[in-house]
mmCIF file of C-alpha atoms in Angstrom:
data_model
loop_
_atom_site.group_PDB
_atom_site.id
_atom_site.type_symbol
_atom_site.label_atom_id
_atom_site.label_comp_id
_atom_site.label_asym_id
_atom_site.label_seq_id
_atom_site.Cartn_x
_atom_site.Cartn_y
_atom_site.Cartn_z
ATOM 1 C CA LEU A 88 -0.247 33.867 -17.854
ATOM 2 C CA ASP A 89 -1.518 33.793 -21.422
ATOM 3 C CA ASN A 90 0.038 30.361 -21.867
ATOM 4 C CA TYR A 91 -1.830 29.016 -18.830
ATOM 5 C CA ASP A 92 -5.045 30.615 -20.026
ATOM 6 C CA ARG A 93 -4.649 29.014 -23.457
ATOM 7 C CA MET A 94 -3.826 25.642 -21.857
ATOM 8 C CA LEU A 95 -6.883 25.652 -19.595
ATOM 9 C CA ASN A 96 -9.161 26.571 -22.508
ATOM 10 C CA ASP A 97 -7.826 23.775 -24.728
ATOM 11 C CA ASP A 98 -9.821 20.514 -24.846
ATOM 12 C CA THR A 99 -6.708 18.580 -25.826
ATOM 13 C CA PHE A 100 -5.071 19.434 -22.501
ATOM 14 C CA PHE A 101 -7.910 17.870 -20.511
ATOM 15 C CA LYS A 102 -7.984 14.813 -22.768
ATOM 16 C CA ALA A 103 -4.230 14.358 -22.250
ATOM 17 C CA LEU A 104 -4.657 14.852 -18.495
ATOM 18 C CA ARG A 105 -7.469 12.272 -18.385
ATOM 19 C CA ASN A 106 -5.376 9.776 -20.379
ATOM 20 C CA SER A 107 -2.372 10.335 -18.108
ATOM 21 C CA ILE A 108 -4.460 9.720 -15.004
ATOM 22 C CA TYR A 109 -6.075 6.630 -16.575
ATOM 23 C CA TYR A 110 -2.658 5.263 -17.507
ATOM 24 C CA GLY A 111 -1.209 6.111 -14.090
ATOM 25 C CA VAL A 112 -4.006 4.531 -12.074
ATOM 26 C CA GLY A 113 -4.176 1.464 -14.314
ATOM 27 C CA SER A 114 -0.468 0.795 -14.605
ATOM 28 C CA VAL A 115 0.380 1.571 -10.976
ATOM 29 C CA SER A 116 -2.464 -0.387 -9.391
ATOM 30 C CA LEU A 117 -1.957 -3.438 -11.592
ATOM 31 C CA GLY A 118 1.821 -3.103 -11.339
ATOM 32 C CA ILE A 119 1.811 -2.893 -7.531
ATOM 33 C CA VAL A 120 -0.401 -5.955 -7.156
ATOM 34 C CA THR A 121 1.657 -7.932 -9.689
ATOM 35 C CA ALA A 122 4.985 -6.894 -8.168
ATOM 36 C CA PHE A 123 3.834 -7.695 -4.625
ATOM 37 C CA LEU A 124 2.544 -11.138 -5.606
ATOM 38 C CA LEU A 125 5.759 -11.897 -7.501
ATOM 39 C CA ALA A 126 7.827 -10.750 -4.515
ATOM 40 C CA LEU A 127 5.826 -13.037 -2.232
ATOM 41 C CA LEU A 128 6.548 -15.942 -4.580
ATOM 42 C CA LEU A 129 10.224 -15.053 -4.918
ATOM 43 C CA ASN A 130 10.596 -14.807 -1.137
ATOM 44 C CA GLN A 131 9.989 -18.536 -0.732
ATOM 45 C CA PRO A 132 12.999 -20.678 0.157
ATOM 46 C CA VAL A 133 13.105 -22.887 -2.928
ATOM 47 C CA ARG A 134 15.983 -24.182 -4.979
ATOM 48 C CA GLY A 135 16.949 -21.909 -7.873
ATOM 49 C CA VAL A 136 15.119 -18.843 -6.534
ATOM 50 C CA SER A 137 18.062 -16.630 -7.552
ATOM 51 C CA LEU A 138 17.549 -17.588 -11.184
ATOM 52 C CA PHE A 139 13.851 -16.692 -11.005
ATOM 53 C CA ARG A 140 14.689 -13.369 -9.345
ATOM 54 C CA ALA A 141 17.076 -12.553 -12.196
ATOM 55 C CA ILE A 142 14.508 -13.562 -14.818
ATOM 56 C CA PHE A 143 11.839 -11.281 -13.330
ATOM 57 C CA TYR A 144 14.285 -8.379 -13.021
ATOM 58 C CA LEU A 145 15.621 -8.608 -16.600
ATOM 59 C CA PRO A 146 12.731 -6.701 -18.250
ATOM 60 C CA ALA A 147 13.596 -3.690 -16.063
ATOM 61 C CA LEU A 148 17.054 -3.605 -17.676
ATOM 62 C CA VAL A 149 15.898 -3.712 -21.300
ATOM 63 C CA SER A 150 15.901 -0.412 -23.197
ATOM 64 C CA GLY A 151 12.662 1.333 -24.110
ATOM 65 C CA ILE A 152 13.184 0.832 -27.833
ATOM 66 C CA ALA A 153 13.639 -2.912 -27.437
ATOM 67 C CA ILE A 154 10.503 -3.070 -25.289
ATOM 68 C CA ALA A 155 8.558 -1.105 -27.912
ATOM 69 C CA ILE A 156 9.666 -3.441 -30.714
ATOM 70 C CA LEU A 157 8.948 -6.548 -28.651
ATOM 71 C CA TRP A 158 5.475 -5.446 -27.572
ATOM 72 C CA THR A 159 4.574 -4.098 -31.008
ATOM 73 C CA ASN A 160 5.128 -7.623 -32.295
ATOM 74 C CA ILE A 161 3.318 -9.247 -29.368
ATOM 75 C CA LEU A 162 0.306 -6.935 -29.783
ATOM 76 C CA HIS A 163 0.235 -6.984 -33.597
ATOM 77 C CA PRO A 164 -3.335 -7.659 -34.778
ATOM 78 C CA ASP A 165 -2.376 -10.189 -37.481
ATOM 79 C CA TYR A 166 0.579 -12.195 -36.201
ATOM 80 C CA GLY A 167 0.965 -11.056 -32.595
ATOM 81 C CA LEU A 168 1.354 -13.629 -29.846
ATOM 82 C CA ILE A 169 -1.727 -12.518 -27.915
ATOM 83 C CA ASN A 170 -4.105 -12.439 -30.884
ATOM 84 C CA ALA A 171 -2.696 -15.738 -32.192
ATOM 85 C CA SER A 172 -3.370 -17.310 -28.786
ATOM 86 C CA LEU A 173 -6.875 -15.850 -28.718
ATOM 87 C CA ALA A 174 -7.522 -17.156 -32.250
ATOM 88 C CA LYS A 175 -6.694 -20.707 -31.112
ATOM 89 C CA ILE A 176 -9.623 -20.599 -28.698
ATOM 90 C CA GLY A 177 -11.949 -18.947 -31.217
ATOM 91 C CA ILE A 178 -11.710 -15.314 -30.123
ATOM 92 C CA ASP A 179 -11.023 -12.582 -32.663
ATOM 93 C CA GLY A 180 -8.438 -10.380 -30.943
ATOM 94 C CA PRO A 181 -8.563 -6.585 -31.083
ATOM 95 C CA ASP A 182 -6.230 -4.210 -32.873
ATOM 96 C CA TRP A 183 -4.414 -3.452 -29.624
ATOM 97 C CA LEU A 184 -2.472 -0.321 -30.490
ATOM 98 C CA LYS A 185 -4.805 1.321 -33.025
ATOM 99 C CA SER A 186 -8.184 0.800 -31.407
ATOM 100 C CA PRO A 187 -9.327 3.628 -29.103
ATOM 101 C CA GLU A 188 -10.840 1.081 -26.708
ATOM 102 C CA TRP A 189 -7.799 -1.205 -26.529
ATOM 103 C CA ALA A 190 -4.769 1.084 -26.895
ATOM 104 C CA MET A 191 -4.634 2.117 -23.241
ATOM 105 C CA PRO A 192 -5.081 -1.439 -21.865
ATOM 106 C CA GLY A 193 -2.295 -2.509 -24.239
ATOM 107 C CA LEU A 194 0.002 0.229 -22.943
ATOM 108 C CA ILE A 195 -0.834 -0.676 -19.353
ATOM 109 C CA MET A 196 0.036 -4.299 -20.135
ATOM 110 C CA VAL A 197 3.416 -3.164 -21.454
ATOM 111 C CA ALA A 198 4.013 -1.124 -18.284
ATOM 112 C CA VAL A 199 3.169 -4.056 -16.019
ATOM 113 C CA TRP A 200 5.640 -6.247 -17.894
ATOM 114 C CA SER A 201 8.582 -4.330 -16.435
ATOM 115 C CA VAL A 202 7.769 -4.431 -12.716
ATOM 116 C CA GLY A 203 11.164 -5.943 -11.858
ATOM 117 C CA GLY A 204 12.383 -2.890 -9.963
ATOM 118 C CA SER A 205 9.290 -2.869 -7.744
ATOM 119 C CA VAL A 206 9.625 -6.610 -7.180
ATOM 120 C CA ILE A 207 13.177 -6.132 -5.876
ATOM 121 C CA ILE A 208 12.054 -3.362 -3.505
ATOM 122 C CA PHE A 209 9.140 -5.473 -2.249
ATOM 123 C CA LEU A 210 11.462 -8.441 -1.838
ATOM 124 C CA ALA A 211 13.854 -6.366 0.281
ATOM 125 C CA GLY A 212 10.915 -5.215 2.396
ATOM 126 C CA LEU A 213 9.624 -8.759 2.836
ATOM 127 C CA GLN A 214 13.013 -9.943 4.000
ATOM 128 C CA GLY A 215 13.036 -7.147 6.568
ATOM 129 C CA VAL A 216 9.824 -8.289 8.271
ATOM 130 C CA PRO A 217 10.844 -9.742 11.654
ATOM 131 C CA THR A 218 10.182 -13.473 11.897
ATOM 132 C CA HIS A 219 9.180 -13.189 15.558
ATOM 133 C CA LEU A 220 5.988 -11.417 14.457
ATOM 134 C CA TYR A 221 5.001 -14.456 12.390
ATOM 135 C CA GLU A 222 5.872 -16.741 15.299
ATOM 136 C CA ALA A 223 3.755 -14.656 17.680
ATOM 137 C CA ALA A 224 0.862 -14.703 15.242
ATOM 138 C CA ALA A 225 1.190 -18.486 14.900
ATOM 139 C CA LEU A 226 1.084 -18.841 18.698
ATOM 140 C CA ASP A 227 -2.105 -16.795 18.704
ATOM 141 C CA GLY A 228 -3.605 -19.261 16.222
ATOM 142 C CA ALA A 229 -3.298 -17.186 13.061
ATOM 143 C CA GLY A 230 -3.392 -19.024 9.768
ATOM 144 C CA PRO A 231 -1.465 -18.103 6.615
ATOM 145 C CA LEU A 232 -4.080 -15.610 5.386
ATOM 146 C CA SER A 233 -4.360 -13.974 8.795
ATOM 147 C CA LYS A 234 -0.555 -13.685 9.014
ATOM 148 C CA PHE A 235 -0.541 -12.055 5.599
ATOM 149 C CA TRP A 236 -3.226 -9.435 6.422
ATOM 150 C CA ASN A 237 -2.196 -8.779 10.027
ATOM 151 C CA VAL A 238 1.601 -9.022 9.828
ATOM 152 C CA THR A 239 2.904 -8.807 6.257
ATOM 153 C CA VAL A 240 0.697 -6.037 4.869
ATOM 154 C CA PRO A 241 1.076 -3.659 7.858
ATOM 155 C CA MET A 242 4.839 -4.186 7.951
ATOM 156 C CA MET A 243 5.048 -3.612 4.204
ATOM 157 C CA SER A 244 2.867 -0.486 4.158
ATOM 158 C CA PRO A 245 5.820 1.954 3.908
ATOM 159 C CA VAL A 246 7.251 -0.075 1.009
ATOM 160 C CA ILE A 247 3.843 -0.231 -0.678
ATOM 161 C CA PHE A 248 3.459 3.533 -0.279
ATOM 162 C CA TYR A 249 6.952 4.135 -1.686
ATOM 163 C CA ASN A 250 6.261 1.950 -4.738
ATOM 164 C CA ILE A 251 2.923 3.690 -5.339
ATOM 165 C CA VAL A 252 4.507 7.156 -5.229
ATOM 166 C CA VAL A 253 7.432 6.174 -7.459
ATOM 167 C CA GLY A 254 5.072 4.334 -9.813
ATOM 168 C CA PHE A 255 2.883 7.423 -10.265
ATOM 169 C CA ILE A 256 5.918 9.606 -10.848
ATOM 170 C CA VAL A 257 7.195 7.202 -13.507
ATOM 171 C CA SER A 258 3.766 6.858 -15.123
ATOM 172 C CA LEU A 259 3.327 10.624 -15.360
ATOM 173 C CA GLN A 260 6.783 10.925 -16.917
ATOM 174 C CA SER A 261 5.788 8.569 -19.699
ATOM 175 C CA PHE A 262 3.339 11.004 -21.294
ATOM 176 C CA VAL A 263 5.312 10.901 -24.526
#
């Protein structure tokens, strides 16, 4: 009990808890939206879609160390890809990983980069939506946006919930 008492009276604990929640909400919400939009794009019947599916899943297979090295170089304040791109349009980019204001958005950006696993789960869910529901909606005069909000989203709600829960679990495990 003394350990819990010491933990609850330590300001560092609450700062770490706040940062974990900030990271979790930011990375999961942005990751879910990104993964769902990518899954919608990858569900289209176009030529070469298998190649695009593999390309979007590859970051999920890369080891954490390789991701850290890659993103450290991308977010580097002097020669990083993002700051170099911002410099071309006249914007002085931030010091992504050392600035207190920009470190968390940089880490969230890194987390969103590897949404391949969620994309695959969303894609499986999208392919499980019965086509007769879209046909019935079309007969009722529904347009593409109405089909999306009234057929796709309700049918995908269990998959969305699953990805949110798993995303929060993963984000809270990345406290290191």
